[in-house]
């Protein structure tokens, strides 16, 4: 295995094993996802676990924006992959109350915590893995918020394999939504145009998420995006740094 493949399911499982077998809780490194999930499960304490460094623990804004661009008032079933401790999954359930909402994550601690905390959703501990031919994902919408196979590699093959796996059981009109930081070159944004050309059976759309402090107050997403761009530009001029841009990719089965 090369180190750049640390995000692959087999390697993540190995890394979680070490955390699960740790005897001394104080030695657990919460900078690691699995360490953070373990402390969250044991102590239910955001500050002790640093969960906010790994998950969006206040996802009302992202889900509100998501609902706006999806343009669907109701859905029958949603699968939230890489759901972590389940905060976004729960918010999806609040937004689509009639839908059956399931969260799936590779982490045992994250799923155990989510199952206890968010009882309106279903949670499953499993790896999303294109090499697992027995994995059938039959949902109307699959969401991937900051999901590592799309956010931690620039490998076209891996992106294509994951999209094939996640969309193969979608029915006509079914959707896969990917939400992530767009500026990261080690992500699907690098391959976006090639991926679009590759999948003739899928339709692709992208939407920019405005900066939260602006998007919360301005109803029109386009106006909020324009103002966000202006602020990004000013930030570059004044501080020589820009605020990361987040995008939602909506992929629909034709
Ligand atoms: C950055 S966290 C994002 C958590 C949550 N979606 C959010 O945005 O708050 C990425 C999550 O994806 C999970 N993950 C990564 N690869 C996975 C895979 N192949 N199958 C299932 N879960 C995976 C990790 O365990 C981690 O909880």
PDB file of N, CA and C and ligand atoms in Angstrom, residues 7-9 12 33-34 37 54-57 62 80-85 88 104-107 110 126-129 144-149 152 162, ligand 1:
ATOM      1  N   UNK A   7      -6.903   6.439   2.669  1.00  0.00           N
ATOM      2  CA  UNK A   7      -8.356   6.655   2.753  1.00  0.00           C
ATOM      3  C   UNK A   7      -9.160   5.452   2.260  1.00  0.00           C
ATOM      4  N   UNK A   8      -8.482   4.448   1.703  1.00  0.00           N
ATOM      5  CA  UNK A   8      -9.219   3.289   1.170  1.00  0.00           C
ATOM      6  C   UNK A   8      -9.777   2.452   2.323  1.00  0.00           C
ATOM      7  N   UNK A   9     -10.968   1.837   2.128  1.00  0.00           N
ATOM      8  CA  UNK A   9     -11.649   1.153   3.227  1.00  0.00           C
ATOM      9  C   UNK A   9     -10.761   0.196   4.024  1.00  0.00           C
ATOM     10  N   UNK A  12      -8.465   2.230   6.223  1.00  0.00           N
ATOM     11  CA  UNK A  12      -9.194   2.927   7.298  1.00  0.00           C
ATOM     12  C   UNK A  12      -9.549   1.927   8.398  1.00  0.00           C
ATOM     13  N   UNK A  33      -9.923  10.975  12.973  1.00  0.00           N
ATOM     14  CA  UNK A  33     -11.392  10.772  12.990  1.00  0.00           C
ATOM     15  C   UNK A  33     -11.799   9.729  14.017  1.00  0.00           C
ATOM     16  N   UNK A  34     -11.125   8.584  13.956  1.00  0.00           N
ATOM     17  CA  UNK A  34     -11.571   7.457  14.783  1.00  0.00           C
ATOM     18  C   UNK A  34     -11.331   7.721  16.268  1.00  0.00           C
ATOM     19  N   UNK A  37     -14.142  10.030  17.294  1.00  0.00           N
ATOM     20  CA  UNK A  37     -15.423   9.299  17.427  1.00  0.00           C
ATOM     21  C   UNK A  37     -15.436   8.466  18.711  1.00  0.00           C
ATOM     22  N   UNK A  54     -13.983  17.287  12.596  1.00  0.00           N
ATOM     23  CA  UNK A  54     -14.143  16.136  11.698  1.00  0.00           C
ATOM     24  C   UNK A  54     -15.518  16.090  11.029  1.00  0.00           C
ATOM     25  N   UNK A  55     -16.515  16.620  11.732  1.00  0.00           N
ATOM     26  CA  UNK A  55     -17.894  16.591  11.221  1.00  0.00           C
ATOM     27  C   UNK A  55     -18.487  17.990  11.299  1.00  0.00           C
ATOM     28  N   UNK A  56     -19.473  18.249  10.452  1.00  0.00           N
ATOM     29  CA  UNK A  56     -20.253  19.484  10.601  1.00  0.00           C
ATOM     30  C   UNK A  56     -21.289  19.208  11.695  1.00  0.00           C
ATOM     31  N   UNK A  57     -21.094  19.831  12.850  1.00  0.00           N
ATOM     32  CA  UNK A  57     -22.007  19.538  13.971  1.00  0.00           C
ATOM     33  C   UNK A  57     -23.172  20.532  14.012  1.00  0.00           C
ATOM     34  N   UNK A  62     -26.035  23.926   5.653  1.00  0.00           N
ATOM     35  CA  UNK A  62     -25.663  23.139   4.466  1.00  0.00           C
ATOM     36  C   UNK A  62     -26.875  22.355   3.930  1.00  0.00           C
ATOM     37  N   UNK A  80     -27.062   8.526   3.450  1.00  0.00           N
ATOM     38  CA  UNK A  80     -26.001   9.516   3.680  1.00  0.00           C
ATOM     39  C   UNK A  80     -24.704   8.747   3.938  1.00  0.00           C
ATOM     40  N   UNK A  81     -23.804   8.747   2.951  1.00  0.00           N
ATOM     41  CA  UNK A  81     -22.595   7.926   3.085  1.00  0.00           C
ATOM     42  C   UNK A  81     -21.457   8.723   3.745  1.00  0.00           C
ATOM     43  N   UNK A  82     -20.660   8.022   4.556  1.00  0.00           N
ATOM     44  CA  UNK A  82     -19.612   8.706   5.324  1.00  0.00           C
ATOM     45  C   UNK A  82     -20.273   9.672   6.303  1.00  0.00           C
ATOM     46  N   UNK A  83     -21.299   9.180   7.002  1.00  0.00           N
ATOM     47  CA  UNK A  83     -22.151  10.065   7.818  1.00  0.00           C
ATOM     48  C   UNK A  83     -21.489  10.476   9.118  1.00  0.00           C
ATOM     49  N   UNK A  84     -20.364   9.820   9.492  1.00  0.00           N
ATOM     50  CA  UNK A  84     -19.720  10.151  10.771  1.00  0.00           C
ATOM     51  C   UNK A  84     -20.690   9.972  11.921  1.00  0.00           C
ATOM     52  N   UNK A  85     -20.722  10.941  12.839  1.00  0.00           N
ATOM     53  CA  UNK A  85     -21.551  10.821  14.047  1.00  0.00           C
ATOM     54  C   UNK A  85     -23.030  11.117  13.796  1.00  0.00           C
ATOM     55  N   UNK A  88     -25.444  15.430  10.199  1.00  0.00           N
ATOM     56  CA  UNK A  88     -26.030  15.833   8.911  1.00  0.00           C
ATOM     57  C   UNK A  88     -27.162  14.880   8.519  1.00  0.00           C
ATOM     58  N   UNK A 104     -24.544   5.810   6.762  1.00  0.00           N
ATOM     59  CA  UNK A 104     -23.596   4.687   6.732  1.00  0.00           C
ATOM     60  C   UNK A 104     -22.180   5.220   6.897  1.00  0.00           C
ATOM     61  N   UNK A 105     -21.428   4.574   7.780  1.00  0.00           N
ATOM     62  CA  UNK A 105     -20.038   4.988   7.974  1.00  0.00           C
ATOM     63  C   UNK A 105     -19.222   3.758   8.336  1.00  0.00           C
ATOM     64  N   UNK A 106     -17.941   3.832   8.035  1.00  0.00           N
ATOM     65  CA  UNK A 106     -17.029   2.724   8.323  1.00  0.00           C
ATOM     66  C   UNK A 106     -16.706   2.638   9.816  1.00  0.00           C
ATOM     67  N   UNK A 107     -16.920   3.727  10.551  1.00  0.00           N
ATOM     68  CA  UNK A 107     -16.490   3.770  11.955  1.00  0.00           C
ATOM     69  C   UNK A 107     -17.525   3.192  12.917  1.00  0.00           C
ATOM     70  N   UNK A 110     -18.494   5.894  15.590  1.00  0.00           N
ATOM     71  CA  UNK A 110     -19.368   6.951  15.059  1.00  0.00           C
ATOM     72  C   UNK A 110     -20.795   6.436  14.921  1.00  0.00           C
ATOM     73  N   UNK A 126     -20.701   0.205   7.900  1.00  0.00           N
ATOM     74  CA  UNK A 126     -20.159  -0.545   6.761  1.00  0.00           C
ATOM     75  C   UNK A 126     -19.327   0.411   5.915  1.00  0.00           C
ATOM     76  N   UNK A 127     -18.393  -0.169   5.156  1.00  0.00           N
ATOM     77  CA  UNK A 127     -17.599   0.646   4.228  1.00  0.00           C
ATOM     78  C   UNK A 127     -18.318   0.686   2.890  1.00  0.00           C
ATOM     79  N   UNK A 128     -18.373   1.848   2.284  1.00  0.00           N
ATOM     80  CA  UNK A 128     -18.810   1.937   0.892  1.00  0.00           C
ATOM     81  C   UNK A 128     -17.596   1.511   0.072  1.00  0.00           C
ATOM     82  N   UNK A 129     -17.781   0.438  -0.697  1.00  0.00           N
ATOM     83  CA  UNK A 129     -16.606  -0.149  -1.334  1.00  0.00           C
ATOM     84  C   UNK A 129     -16.959  -0.700  -2.722  1.00  0.00           C
ATOM     85  N   UNK A 144     -23.207  12.489  -0.231  1.00  0.00           N
ATOM     86  CA  UNK A 144     -21.820  12.273   0.193  1.00  0.00           C
ATOM     87  C   UNK A 144     -21.260  13.630   0.621  1.00  0.00           C
ATOM     88  N   UNK A 145     -21.343  13.926   1.916  1.00  0.00           N
ATOM     89  CA  UNK A 145     -20.832  15.199   2.436  1.00  0.00           C
ATOM     90  C   UNK A 145     -19.394  14.973   2.909  1.00  0.00           C
ATOM     91  N   UNK A 146     -18.431  15.625   2.256  1.00  0.00           N
ATOM     92  CA  UNK A 146     -17.008  15.508   2.626  1.00  0.00           C
ATOM     93  C   UNK A 146     -16.616  14.030   2.775  1.00  0.00           C
ATOM     94  N   UNK A 147     -16.933  13.243   1.757  1.00  0.00           N
ATOM     95  CA  UNK A 147     -16.709  11.787   1.779  1.00  0.00           C
ATOM     96  C   UNK A 147     -15.332  11.497   1.165  1.00  0.00           C
ATOM     97  N   UNK A 148     -14.458  10.842   1.936  1.00  0.00           N
ATOM     98  CA  UNK A 148     -13.041  10.733   1.543  1.00  0.00           C
ATOM     99  C   UNK A 148     -12.747  10.269   0.114  1.00  0.00           C
ATOM    100  N   UNK A 149     -13.437   9.259  -0.412  1.00  0.00           N
ATOM    101  CA  UNK A 149     -13.088   8.863  -1.786  1.00  0.00           C
ATOM    102  C   UNK A 149     -13.231  10.000  -2.810  1.00  0.00           C
ATOM    103  N   UNK A 152     -10.158  13.118  -0.879  1.00  0.00           N
ATOM    104  CA  UNK A 152      -8.783  12.885  -0.437  1.00  0.00           C
ATOM    105  C   UNK A 152      -7.900  12.235  -1.493  1.00  0.00           C
ATOM    106  N   UNK A 162     -16.084   4.738  -7.823  1.00  0.00           N
ATOM    107  CA  UNK A 162     -17.067   5.074  -6.779  1.00  0.00           C
ATOM    108  C   UNK A 162     -18.386   5.555  -7.397  1.00  0.00           C
TER     109      UNK A 162
HETATM  110  C1  LIG B   1     -14.746  14.300   7.005  1.00  0.00           C
HETATM  111  S1  LIG B   1     -15.808  13.077   7.679  1.00  0.00           S
HETATM  112  C2  LIG B   1     -17.397  13.756   7.177  1.00  0.00           C
HETATM  113  C3  LIG B   1     -18.526  13.343   8.089  1.00  0.00           C
HETATM  114  C4  LIG B   1     -19.886  13.926   7.711  1.00  0.00           C
HETATM  115  N1  LIG B   1     -20.321  13.515   6.404  1.00  0.00           N
HETATM  116  C5  LIG B   1     -19.878  15.441   7.775  1.00  0.00           C
HETATM  117  O1  LIG B   1     -19.702  16.075   6.725  1.00  0.00           O
HETATM  118  O2  LIG B   1     -20.037  15.981   8.868  1.00  0.00           O
HETATM  119  C6  LIG B   1     -15.632  11.715   6.535  1.00  0.00           C
HETATM  120  C7  LIG B   1     -16.332  10.428   7.015  1.00  0.00           C
HETATM  121  O3  LIG B   1     -16.348   9.481   5.955  1.00  0.00           O
HETATM  122  C8  LIG B   1     -16.135   8.183   6.512  1.00  0.00           C
HETATM  123  N2  LIG B   1     -15.647   7.334   5.413  1.00  0.00           N
HETATM  124  C9  LIG B   1     -14.561   7.556   4.658  1.00  0.00           C
HETATM  125  N3  LIG B   1     -14.458   6.595   3.707  1.00  0.00           N
HETATM  126  C10 LIG B   1     -15.519   5.772   3.877  1.00  0.00           C
HETATM  127  C11 LIG B   1     -15.999   4.620   3.186  1.00  0.00           C
HETATM  128  N4  LIG B   1     -15.351   4.111   2.121  1.00  0.00           N
HETATM  129  N5  LIG B   1     -17.134   4.045   3.622  1.00  0.00           N
HETATM  130  C12 LIG B   1     -17.820   4.544   4.675  1.00  0.00           C
HETATM  131  N6  LIG B   1     -17.413   5.624   5.365  1.00  0.00           N
HETATM  132  C13 LIG B   1     -16.284   6.249   4.969  1.00  0.00           C
HETATM  133  C14 LIG B   1     -15.140   8.442   7.646  1.00  0.00           C
HETATM  134  O4  LIG B   1     -15.167   7.416   8.610  1.00  0.00           O
HETATM  135  C15 LIG B   1     -15.643   9.776   8.197  1.00  0.00           C
HETATM  136  O5  LIG B   1     -16.589   9.590   9.222  1.00  0.00           O
END
